[in-house]
Amino acid sequence: MMQTLVEKLENVKAEMDGHVLVVTMNRPKALNALNNQTLDELQAVFDMAAQDAEIYGVIITGEGRGFVAGADIVQMEPYKSEQGRDYAGYAQATFNKIEALPKPVIAAVNGFALGGGCELALSCDIRIASEKAVFGQPEVTLGIIPCFGGTQRLPRLIGAGLAKEMIYTGKHIDAQTALSYGLVNKVVPAEELLDAAKALMADILKVSPVAIKYAKLSINKGADMDLMNGLEVEKDLVGLCFATEDKEVGMHAFLKKQKPVFR
């Protein structure tokens, strides 16, 4: 299944590194800008990642100087109201797939992450940035607003004040500023970026995959609820955890003072 899909991809590359799928945005001449074909390919890759039991986690990065420099303005320029709304809806659906993947997703942001590129990074669980990374939501300079999830995910991540400053000014911020905002988890030298992402993923994959899946679901669902309803979701999901082999393995190993080996 994967090999058949990989052979069809043009704007996205997908390669396995052990049990980790490394997805590389691959339109370097356009700084990996998002057009319909790129979104189609991203959707196909993440549909495959959701179904393939040999894929335990996903890392997204970019080819060349860009992570993703935004949506494709050449494609968008002639759009009128309904076309613009539909395009936003399709991109949102793509990023929703990434956010909802029941496996960890790390963005290894190598360069420009502007507009839709910043929004792509926001849909991932964790963001690691190269020292060369640049973030921004410059849509207001084009007479529109962030519409691939930026007005919703960015303030949830870094707070309304900083998100409004980024969105209202359209200005770019460097990697260290993104770190101070809480937009990224860490900043590393450019040549160490992919290795750092793989090392973090390796740490994540040492623990229970069932627990990771339900923790991600609980965090994501709870973000849209008040505290009391979020706590109910947490209780329901830990109840499911208690019925799994992973719980038996983990607790047995703890009591025996051994390292758990999860399947």
C-alpha atoms as a PDB file:
ATOM      1  CA  MET A   1       0.000   0.000   0.000  1.00  0.00           C
ATOM      2  CA  MET A   2       2.689   2.479   1.003  1.00  0.00           C
ATOM      3  CA  GLN A   3       4.969   1.760  -1.950  1.00  0.00           C
ATOM      4  CA  THR A   4       2.113   2.266  -4.398  1.00  0.00           C
ATOM      5  CA  LEU A   5       1.273   5.618  -2.821  1.00  0.00           C
ATOM      6  CA  VAL A   6       4.897   6.799  -2.628  1.00  0.00           C
ATOM      7  CA  GLU A   7       5.377   6.216  -6.348  1.00  0.00           C
ATOM      8  CA  LYS A   8       2.455   8.557  -7.105  1.00  0.00           C
ATOM      9  CA  LEU A   9       3.618  11.447  -4.914  1.00  0.00           C
ATOM     10  CA  GLU A  10       5.155  14.549  -6.486  1.00  0.00           C
ATOM     11  CA  ASN A  11       4.879  17.433  -4.006  1.00  0.00           C
ATOM     12  CA  VAL A  12       5.357  15.330  -0.880  1.00  0.00           C
ATOM     13  CA  LYS A  13       7.936  12.635  -0.094  1.00  0.00           C
ATOM     14  CA  ALA A  14       7.219   9.825   2.359  1.00  0.00           C
ATOM     15  CA  GLU A  15       9.938   7.496   3.641  1.00  0.00           C
ATOM     16  CA  MET A  16      10.085   4.991   6.484  1.00  0.00           C
ATOM     17  CA  ASP A  17      12.855   5.202   9.081  1.00  0.00           C
ATOM     18  CA  GLY A  18      12.212   2.111  11.164  1.00  0.00           C
ATOM     19  CA  HIS A  19       8.624   2.554  12.320  1.00  0.00           C
ATOM     20  CA  VAL A  20       8.638   6.340  11.826  1.00  0.00           C
ATOM     21  CA  LEU A  21       7.202   7.883   8.669  1.00  0.00           C
ATOM     22  CA  VAL A  22       9.217  10.932   7.583  1.00  0.00           C
ATOM     23  CA  VAL A  23       7.074  13.227   5.412  1.00  0.00           C
ATOM     24  CA  THR A  24       8.967  15.895   3.474  1.00  0.00           C
ATOM     25  CA  MET A  25       7.186  18.788   1.771  1.00  0.00           C
ATOM     26  CA  ASN A  26       8.759  18.756  -1.669  1.00  0.00           C
ATOM     27  CA  ARG A  27       8.049  21.846  -3.802  1.00  0.00           C
ATOM     28  CA  PRO A  28      11.334  23.619  -3.031  1.00  0.00           C
ATOM     29  CA  LYS A  29      11.127  26.027  -5.993  1.00  0.00           C
ATOM     30  CA  ALA A  30       7.853  27.327  -4.506  1.00  0.00           C
ATOM     31  CA  LEU A  31       9.193  27.101  -0.926  1.00  0.00           C
ATOM     32  CA  ASN A  32       6.789  24.157  -0.548  1.00  0.00           C
ATOM     33  CA  ALA A  33       3.695  26.357  -0.869  1.00  0.00           C
ATOM     34  CA  LEU A  34       0.398  24.524  -0.447  1.00  0.00           C
ATOM     35  CA  ASN A  35      -1.680  24.052  -3.581  1.00  0.00           C
ATOM     36  CA  ASN A  36      -4.512  21.587  -4.154  1.00  0.00           C
ATOM     37  CA  GLN A  37      -2.198  18.823  -5.317  1.00  0.00           C
ATOM     38  CA  THR A  38      -0.023  19.161  -2.214  1.00  0.00           C
ATOM     39  CA  LEU A  39      -3.080  19.040   0.058  1.00  0.00           C
ATOM     40  CA  ASP A  40      -4.381  15.992  -1.858  1.00  0.00           C
ATOM     41  CA  GLU A  41      -1.057  14.217  -1.321  1.00  0.00           C
ATOM     42  CA  LEU A  42      -0.903  15.148   2.368  1.00  0.00           C
ATOM     43  CA  GLN A  43      -4.404  13.754   2.873  1.00  0.00           C
ATOM     44  CA  ALA A  44      -3.441  10.516   1.129  1.00  0.00           C
ATOM     45  CA  VAL A  45      -0.267  10.153   3.201  1.00  0.00           C
ATOM     46  CA  PHE A  46      -2.072  10.677   6.507  1.00  0.00           C
ATOM     47  CA  ASP A  47      -4.924   8.355   5.535  1.00  0.00           C
ATOM     48  CA  MET A  48      -2.259   5.723   4.904  1.00  0.00           C
ATOM     49  CA  ALA A  49      -0.475   6.545   8.185  1.00  0.00           C
ATOM     50  CA  ALA A  50      -3.714   6.071  10.102  1.00  0.00           C
ATOM     51  CA  GLN A  51      -4.293   2.624   8.577  1.00  0.00           C
ATOM     52  CA  ASP A  52      -0.747   1.200   8.531  1.00  0.00           C
ATOM     53  CA  ALA A  53      -0.012  -0.607  11.800  1.00  0.00           C
ATOM     54  CA  GLU A  54       3.733  -0.530  11.021  1.00  0.00           C
ATOM     55  CA  ILE A  55       3.769   3.263  11.309  1.00  0.00           C
ATOM     56  CA  TYR A  56       4.113   4.289  14.958  1.00  0.00           C
ATOM     57  CA  GLY A  57       4.742   8.024  14.504  1.00  0.00           C
ATOM     58  CA  VAL A  58       5.190  10.738  11.855  1.00  0.00           C
ATOM     59  CA  ILE A  59       7.731  13.543  11.380  1.00  0.00           C
ATOM     60  CA  ILE A  60       6.973  16.382   8.941  1.00  0.00           C
ATOM     61  CA  THR A  61       9.747  18.566   7.519  1.00  0.00           C
ATOM     62  CA  GLY A  62      10.492  20.538   4.357  1.00  0.00           C
ATOM     63  CA  GLU A  63      12.882  20.344   1.423  1.00  0.00           C
ATOM     64  CA  GLY A  64      15.163  23.313   0.796  1.00  0.00           C
ATOM     65  CA  ARG A  65      14.781  26.693   2.531  1.00  0.00           C
ATOM     66  CA  GLY A  66      11.127  26.293   3.366  1.00  0.00           C
ATOM     67  CA  PHE A  67       9.079  24.171   5.710  1.00  0.00           C
ATOM     68  CA  VAL A  68       5.980  25.523   4.006  1.00  0.00           C
ATOM     69  CA  ALA A  69       6.004  29.194   2.991  1.00  0.00           C
ATOM     70  CA  GLY A  70       2.202  29.428   2.903  1.00  0.00           C
ATOM     71  CA  ALA A  71      -0.709  28.728   0.637  1.00  0.00           C
ATOM     72  CA  ASP A  72      -0.199  29.047  -3.111  1.00  0.00           C
ATOM     73  CA  ILE A  73      -1.145  32.667  -3.870  1.00  0.00           C
ATOM     74  CA  VAL A  74      -1.008  32.066  -7.633  1.00  0.00           C
ATOM     75  CA  GLN A  75      -3.802  29.526  -7.168  1.00  0.00           C
ATOM     76  CA  MET A  76      -5.788  31.697  -4.719  1.00  0.00           C
ATOM     77  CA  GLU A  77      -5.610  35.081  -6.477  1.00  0.00           C
ATOM     78  CA  PRO A  78      -8.618  34.562  -8.819  1.00  0.00           C
ATOM     79  CA  TYR A  79     -10.832  33.020  -6.100  1.00  0.00           C
ATOM     80  CA  LYS A  80     -14.105  34.684  -5.127  1.00  0.00           C
ATOM     81  CA  SER A  81     -16.084  34.159  -1.927  1.00  0.00           C
ATOM     82  CA  GLU A  82     -17.278  30.563  -2.225  1.00  0.00           C
ATOM     83  CA  GLN A  83     -14.037  29.337  -3.814  1.00  0.00           C
ATOM     84  CA  GLY A  84     -12.018  30.895  -1.019  1.00  0.00           C
ATOM     85  CA  ARG A  85     -14.269  29.362   1.611  1.00  0.00           C
ATOM     86  CA  ASP A  86     -14.091  25.934  -0.021  1.00  0.00           C
ATOM     87  CA  TYR A  87     -10.283  26.106  -0.279  1.00  0.00           C
ATOM     88  CA  ALA A  88     -10.033  26.997   3.416  1.00  0.00           C
ATOM     89  CA  GLY A  89     -12.361  24.124   4.245  1.00  0.00           C
ATOM     90  CA  TYR A  90     -10.294  21.605   2.320  1.00  0.00           C
ATOM     91  CA  ALA A  91      -7.046  22.737   3.942  1.00  0.00           C
ATOM     92  CA  GLN A  92      -8.676  22.667   7.376  1.00  0.00           C
ATOM     93  CA  ALA A  93      -9.879  19.114   6.730  1.00  0.00           C
ATOM     94  CA  THR A  94      -6.326  18.108   5.779  1.00  0.00           C
ATOM     95  CA  PHE A  95      -4.827  19.605   8.936  1.00  0.00           C
ATOM     96  CA  ASN A  96      -7.627  18.127  11.036  1.00  0.00           C
ATOM     97  CA  LYS A  97      -6.527  14.683   9.816  1.00  0.00           C
ATOM     98  CA  ILE A  98      -3.003  15.408  11.021  1.00  0.00           C
ATOM     99  CA  GLU A  99      -4.194  16.671  14.401  1.00  0.00           C
ATOM    100  CA  ALA A 100      -6.526  13.685  14.869  1.00  0.00           C
ATOM    101  CA  LEU A 101      -4.023  10.994  13.818  1.00  0.00           C
ATOM    102  CA  PRO A 102      -3.975   8.527  16.740  1.00  0.00           C
ATOM    103  CA  LYS A 103      -0.162   8.530  16.630  1.00  0.00           C
ATOM    104  CA  PRO A 104       2.391  11.203  17.578  1.00  0.00           C
ATOM    105  CA  VAL A 105       3.282  13.801  14.935  1.00  0.00           C
ATOM    106  CA  ILE A 106       6.352  16.043  15.206  1.00  0.00           C
ATOM    107  CA  ALA A 107       6.980  19.077  12.988  1.00  0.00           C
ATOM    108  CA  ALA A 108      10.701  19.522  12.258  1.00  0.00           C
ATOM    109  CA  VAL A 109      10.550  23.113  11.021  1.00  0.00           C
ATOM    110  CA  ASN A 110      13.604  23.699   8.863  1.00  0.00           C
ATOM    111  CA  GLY A 111      12.896  27.110   7.342  1.00  0.00           C
ATOM    112  CA  PHE A 112      10.006  29.396   6.410  1.00  0.00           C
ATOM    113  CA  ALA A 113       6.770  28.395   8.173  1.00  0.00           C
ATOM    114  CA  LEU A 114       4.482  31.186   7.063  1.00  0.00           C
ATOM    115  CA  GLY A 115       0.711  31.307   6.738  1.00  0.00           C
ATOM    116  CA  GLY A 116      -0.404  27.788   5.916  1.00  0.00           C
ATOM    117  CA  GLY A 117       3.052  26.530   6.890  1.00  0.00           C
ATOM    118  CA  CYS A 118       2.719  27.880  10.412  1.00  0.00           C
ATOM    119  CA  GLU A 119      -0.790  26.392  10.502  1.00  0.00           C
ATOM    120  CA  LEU A 120       0.563  23.024   9.340  1.00  0.00           C
ATOM    121  CA  ALA A 121       3.061  23.078  12.214  1.00  0.00           C
ATOM    122  CA  LEU A 122       0.246  23.995  14.627  1.00  0.00           C
ATOM    123  CA  SER A 123      -1.671  20.866  13.630  1.00  0.00           C
ATOM    124  CA  CYS A 124       1.250  18.691  14.787  1.00  0.00           C
ATOM    125  CA  ASP A 125       1.629  17.544  18.397  1.00  0.00           C
ATOM    126  CA  ILE A 126       5.126  18.946  18.938  1.00  0.00           C
ATOM    127  CA  ARG A 127       7.270  21.462  17.044  1.00  0.00           C
ATOM    128  CA  ILE A 128      11.073  21.494  16.889  1.00  0.00           C
ATOM    129  CA  ALA A 129      12.668  24.391  15.009  1.00  0.00           C
ATOM    130  CA  SER A 130      15.952  24.857  13.229  1.00  0.00           C
ATOM    131  CA  GLU A 131      17.828  28.045  14.120  1.00  0.00           C
ATOM    132  CA  LYS A 132      16.989  29.099  10.547  1.00  0.00           C
ATOM    133  CA  ALA A 133      13.218  28.679  11.009  1.00  0.00           C
ATOM    134  CA  VAL A 134      10.939  31.684  10.527  1.00  0.00           C
ATOM    135  CA  PHE A 135       7.298  31.771  11.594  1.00  0.00           C
ATOM    136  CA  GLY A 136       4.457  34.117  10.716  1.00  0.00           C
ATOM    137  CA  GLN A 137       0.802  34.589   9.827  1.00  0.00           C
ATOM    138  CA  PRO A 138       1.052  37.283   7.131  1.00  0.00           C
ATOM    139  CA  GLU A 139      -2.440  36.829   5.672  1.00  0.00           C
ATOM    140  CA  VAL A 140      -3.604  40.328   6.649  1.00  0.00           C
ATOM    141  CA  THR A 141      -0.998  41.758   4.259  1.00  0.00           C
ATOM    142  CA  LEU A 142      -2.953  39.994   1.486  1.00  0.00           C
ATOM    143  CA  GLY A 143      -6.327  41.307   2.639  1.00  0.00           C
ATOM    144  CA  ILE A 144      -7.481  38.017   4.181  1.00  0.00           C
ATOM    145  CA  ILE A 145      -7.173  36.228   7.541  1.00  0.00           C
ATOM    146  CA  PRO A 146      -5.475  32.957   8.500  1.00  0.00           C
ATOM    147  CA  CYS A 147      -7.968  30.333   7.400  1.00  0.00           C
ATOM    148  CA  PHE A 148      -6.251  26.939   7.668  1.00  0.00           C
ATOM    149  CA  GLY A 149      -6.807  26.939  11.439  1.00  0.00           C
ATOM    150  CA  GLY A 150      -4.509  29.778  12.495  1.00  0.00           C
ATOM    151  CA  THR A 151      -7.097  31.987  14.196  1.00  0.00           C
ATOM    152  CA  GLN A 152      -8.119  28.995  16.335  1.00  0.00           C
ATOM    153  CA  ARG A 153      -5.008  26.899  16.997  1.00  0.00           C
ATOM    154  CA  LEU A 154      -2.490  29.722  17.459  1.00  0.00           C
ATOM    155  CA  PRO A 155      -4.268  31.479  20.385  1.00  0.00           C
ATOM    156  CA  ARG A 156      -4.958  28.105  21.994  1.00  0.00           C
ATOM    157  CA  LEU A 157      -1.231  27.373  21.905  1.00  0.00           C
ATOM    158  CA  ILE A 158       0.430  30.699  22.766  1.00  0.00           C
ATOM    159  CA  GLY A 159      -2.415  32.774  24.203  1.00  0.00           C
ATOM    160  CA  ALA A 160      -4.683  35.355  22.626  1.00  0.00           C
ATOM    161  CA  GLY A 161      -2.404  38.363  23.111  1.00  0.00           C
ATOM    162  CA  LEU A 162       0.647  37.003  21.319  1.00  0.00           C
ATOM    163  CA  ALA A 163      -1.499  35.333  18.658  1.00  0.00           C
ATOM    164  CA  LYS A 164      -3.292  38.587  17.925  1.00  0.00           C
ATOM    165  CA  GLU A 165       0.029  40.409  17.672  1.00  0.00           C
ATOM    166  CA  MET A 166       1.319  37.869  15.150  1.00  0.00           C
ATOM    167  CA  ILE A 167      -1.914  37.855  13.145  1.00  0.00           C
ATOM    168  CA  TYR A 168      -2.680  41.610  13.274  1.00  0.00           C
ATOM    169  CA  THR A 169       0.837  42.714  12.267  1.00  0.00           C
ATOM    170  CA  GLY A 170       1.591  39.877   9.844  1.00  0.00           C
ATOM    171  CA  LYS A 171       5.217  40.145  10.943  1.00  0.00           C
ATOM    172  CA  HIS A 172       7.660  37.234  10.905  1.00  0.00           C
ATOM    173  CA  ILE A 173       9.325  35.952  14.073  1.00  0.00           C
ATOM    174  CA  ASP A 174      12.567  34.012  14.334  1.00  0.00           C
ATOM    175  CA  ALA A 175      13.048  30.634  15.984  1.00  0.00           C
ATOM    176  CA  GLN A 176      14.174  31.995  19.366  1.00  0.00           C
ATOM    177  CA  THR A 177      11.168  34.309  19.548  1.00  0.00           C
ATOM    178  CA  ALA A 178       8.922  31.369  18.644  1.00  0.00           C
ATOM    179  CA  LEU A 179      10.518  29.450  21.514  1.00  0.00           C
ATOM    180  CA  SER A 180       9.870  32.291  23.954  1.00  0.00           C
ATOM    181  CA  TYR A 181       6.218  32.415  22.800  1.00  0.00           C
ATOM    182  CA  GLY A 182       5.774  28.677  23.370  1.00  0.00           C
ATOM    183  CA  LEU A 183       5.140  28.144  19.669  1.00  0.00           C
ATOM    184  CA  VAL A 184       7.973  25.586  19.489  1.00  0.00           C
ATOM    185  CA  ASN A 185       9.331  23.140  22.073  1.00  0.00           C
ATOM    186  CA  LYS A 186      13.006  23.600  21.279  1.00  0.00           C
ATOM    187  CA  VAL A 187      15.441  25.180  18.822  1.00  0.00           C
ATOM    188  CA  VAL A 188      18.428  23.253  17.476  1.00  0.00           C
ATOM    189  CA  PRO A 189      21.196  23.868  14.896  1.00  0.00           C
ATOM    190  CA  ALA A 190      19.977  23.302  11.349  1.00  0.00           C
ATOM    191  CA  GLU A 191      22.189  20.274  10.783  1.00  0.00           C
ATOM    192  CA  GLU A 192      20.802  18.594  13.921  1.00  0.00           C
ATOM    193  CA  LEU A 193      17.101  19.193  13.246  1.00  0.00           C
ATOM    194  CA  LEU A 194      15.997  15.866  11.813  1.00  0.00           C
ATOM    195  CA  ASP A 195      18.142  13.887  14.257  1.00  0.00           C
ATOM    196  CA  ALA A 196      16.613  15.846  17.163  1.00  0.00           C
ATOM    197  CA  ALA A 197      13.109  15.103  15.907  1.00  0.00           C
ATOM    198  CA  LYS A 198      13.927  11.416  15.500  1.00  0.00           C
ATOM    199  CA  ALA A 199      15.480  11.262  18.978  1.00  0.00           C
ATOM    200  CA  LEU A 200      12.379  12.797  20.542  1.00  0.00           C
ATOM    201  CA  MET A 201      10.152  10.428  18.591  1.00  0.00           C
ATOM    202  CA  ALA A 202      12.287   7.488  19.783  1.00  0.00           C
ATOM    203  CA  ASP A 203      11.696   8.577  23.401  1.00  0.00           C
ATOM    204  CA  ILE A 204       7.951   8.786  22.773  1.00  0.00           C
ATOM    205  CA  LEU A 205       7.836   5.369  21.127  1.00  0.00           C
ATOM    206  CA  LYS A 206       9.420   3.696  24.161  1.00  0.00           C
ATOM    207  CA  VAL A 207       6.174   4.077  26.097  1.00  0.00           C
ATOM    208  CA  SER A 208       2.733   2.573  25.603  1.00  0.00           C
ATOM    209  CA  PRO A 209       1.295   3.339  22.148  1.00  0.00           C
ATOM    210  CA  VAL A 210      -2.219   2.833  23.515  1.00  0.00           C
ATOM    211  CA  ALA A 211      -1.556   5.361  26.267  1.00  0.00           C
ATOM    212  CA  ILE A 212      -0.161   7.847  23.722  1.00  0.00           C
ATOM    213  CA  LYS A 213      -3.252   7.449  21.546  1.00  0.00           C
ATOM    214  CA  TYR A 214      -5.665   8.058  24.415  1.00  0.00           C
ATOM    215  CA  ALA A 215      -3.583  10.867  25.933  1.00  0.00           C
ATOM    216  CA  LYS A 216      -3.626  12.662  22.581  1.00  0.00           C
ATOM    217  CA  LEU A 217      -7.367  12.153  22.237  1.00  0.00           C
ATOM    218  CA  SER A 218      -7.994  13.396  25.781  1.00  0.00           C
ATOM    219  CA  ILE A 219      -5.880  16.535  25.288  1.00  0.00           C
ATOM    220  CA  ASN A 220      -7.430  17.356  21.915  1.00  0.00           C
ATOM    221  CA  LYS A 221     -11.027  16.750  23.010  1.00  0.00           C
ATOM    222  CA  GLY A 222     -10.531  18.542  26.301  1.00  0.00           C
ATOM    223  CA  ALA A 223      -9.253  21.670  24.558  1.00  0.00           C
ATOM    224  CA  ASP A 224     -12.760  22.253  23.210  1.00  0.00           C
ATOM    225  CA  MET A 225     -14.542  21.688  26.554  1.00  0.00           C
ATOM    226  CA  ASP A 226     -14.873  23.251  29.970  1.00  0.00           C
ATOM    227  CA  LEU A 227     -12.825  21.641  32.733  1.00  0.00           C
ATOM    228  CA  MET A 228     -15.570  19.438  34.197  1.00  0.00           C
ATOM    229  CA  ASN A 229     -16.497  17.890  30.834  1.00  0.00           C
ATOM    230  CA  GLY A 230     -12.827  17.488  29.952  1.00  0.00           C
ATOM    231  CA  LEU A 231     -12.299  15.562  33.178  1.00  0.00           C
ATOM    232  CA  GLU A 232     -15.164  13.240  32.230  1.00  0.00           C
ATOM    233  CA  VAL A 233     -13.446  12.510  28.907  1.00  0.00           C
ATOM    234  CA  GLU A 234     -10.228  11.808  30.795  1.00  0.00           C
ATOM    235  CA  LYS A 235     -11.997   9.325  33.085  1.00  0.00           C
ATOM    236  CA  ASP A 236     -13.637   7.533  30.168  1.00  0.00           C
ATOM    237  CA  LEU A 237     -10.356   7.185  28.303  1.00  0.00           C
ATOM    238  CA  VAL A 238      -8.360   5.967  31.286  1.00  0.00           C
ATOM    239  CA  GLY A 239     -11.103   3.379  31.741  1.00  0.00           C
ATOM    240  CA  LEU A 240     -10.302   2.113  28.250  1.00  0.00           C
ATOM    241  CA  CYS A 241      -6.593   2.070  29.132  1.00  0.00           C
ATOM    242  CA  PHE A 242      -7.273  -0.166  32.137  1.00  0.00           C
ATOM    243  CA  ALA A 243      -8.743  -2.791  29.794  1.00  0.00           C
ATOM    244  CA  THR A 244      -5.617  -3.045  27.616  1.00  0.00           C
ATOM    245  CA  GLU A 245      -2.600  -5.317  27.473  1.00  0.00           C
ATOM    246  CA  ASP A 246      -0.378  -2.239  27.717  1.00  0.00           C
ATOM    247  CA  LYS A 247      -1.710  -1.495  31.193  1.00  0.00           C
ATOM    248  CA  GLU A 248      -0.960  -5.072  32.289  1.00  0.00           C
ATOM    249  CA  VAL A 249       2.550  -4.930  30.816  1.00  0.00           C
ATOM    250  CA  GLY A 250       3.350  -1.508  32.260  1.00  0.00           C
ATOM    251  CA  MET A 251       2.133  -2.095  35.796  1.00  0.00           C
ATOM    252  CA  HIS A 252       3.551  -5.613  36.000  1.00  0.00           C
ATOM    253  CA  ALA A 253       6.972  -4.330  34.901  1.00  0.00           C
ATOM    254  CA  PHE A 254       6.833  -1.515  37.444  1.00  0.00           C
ATOM    255  CA  LEU A 255       6.070  -3.868  40.314  1.00  0.00           C
ATOM    256  CA  LYS A 256       8.840  -6.220  39.179  1.00  0.00           C
ATOM    257  CA  LYS A 257      11.257  -3.259  38.828  1.00  0.00           C
ATOM    258  CA  GLN A 258      11.710  -4.071  35.144  1.00  0.00           C
ATOM    259  CA  LYS A 259      11.486  -2.006  31.984  1.00  0.00           C
ATOM    260  CA  PRO A 260       8.160  -2.530  30.221  1.00  0.00           C
ATOM    261  CA  VAL A 261       8.242  -3.890  26.691  1.00  0.00           C
ATOM    262  CA  PHE A 262       5.162  -2.701  24.801  1.00  0.00           C
ATOM    263  CA  ARG A 263       4.088  -4.309  21.566  1.00  0.00           C
END
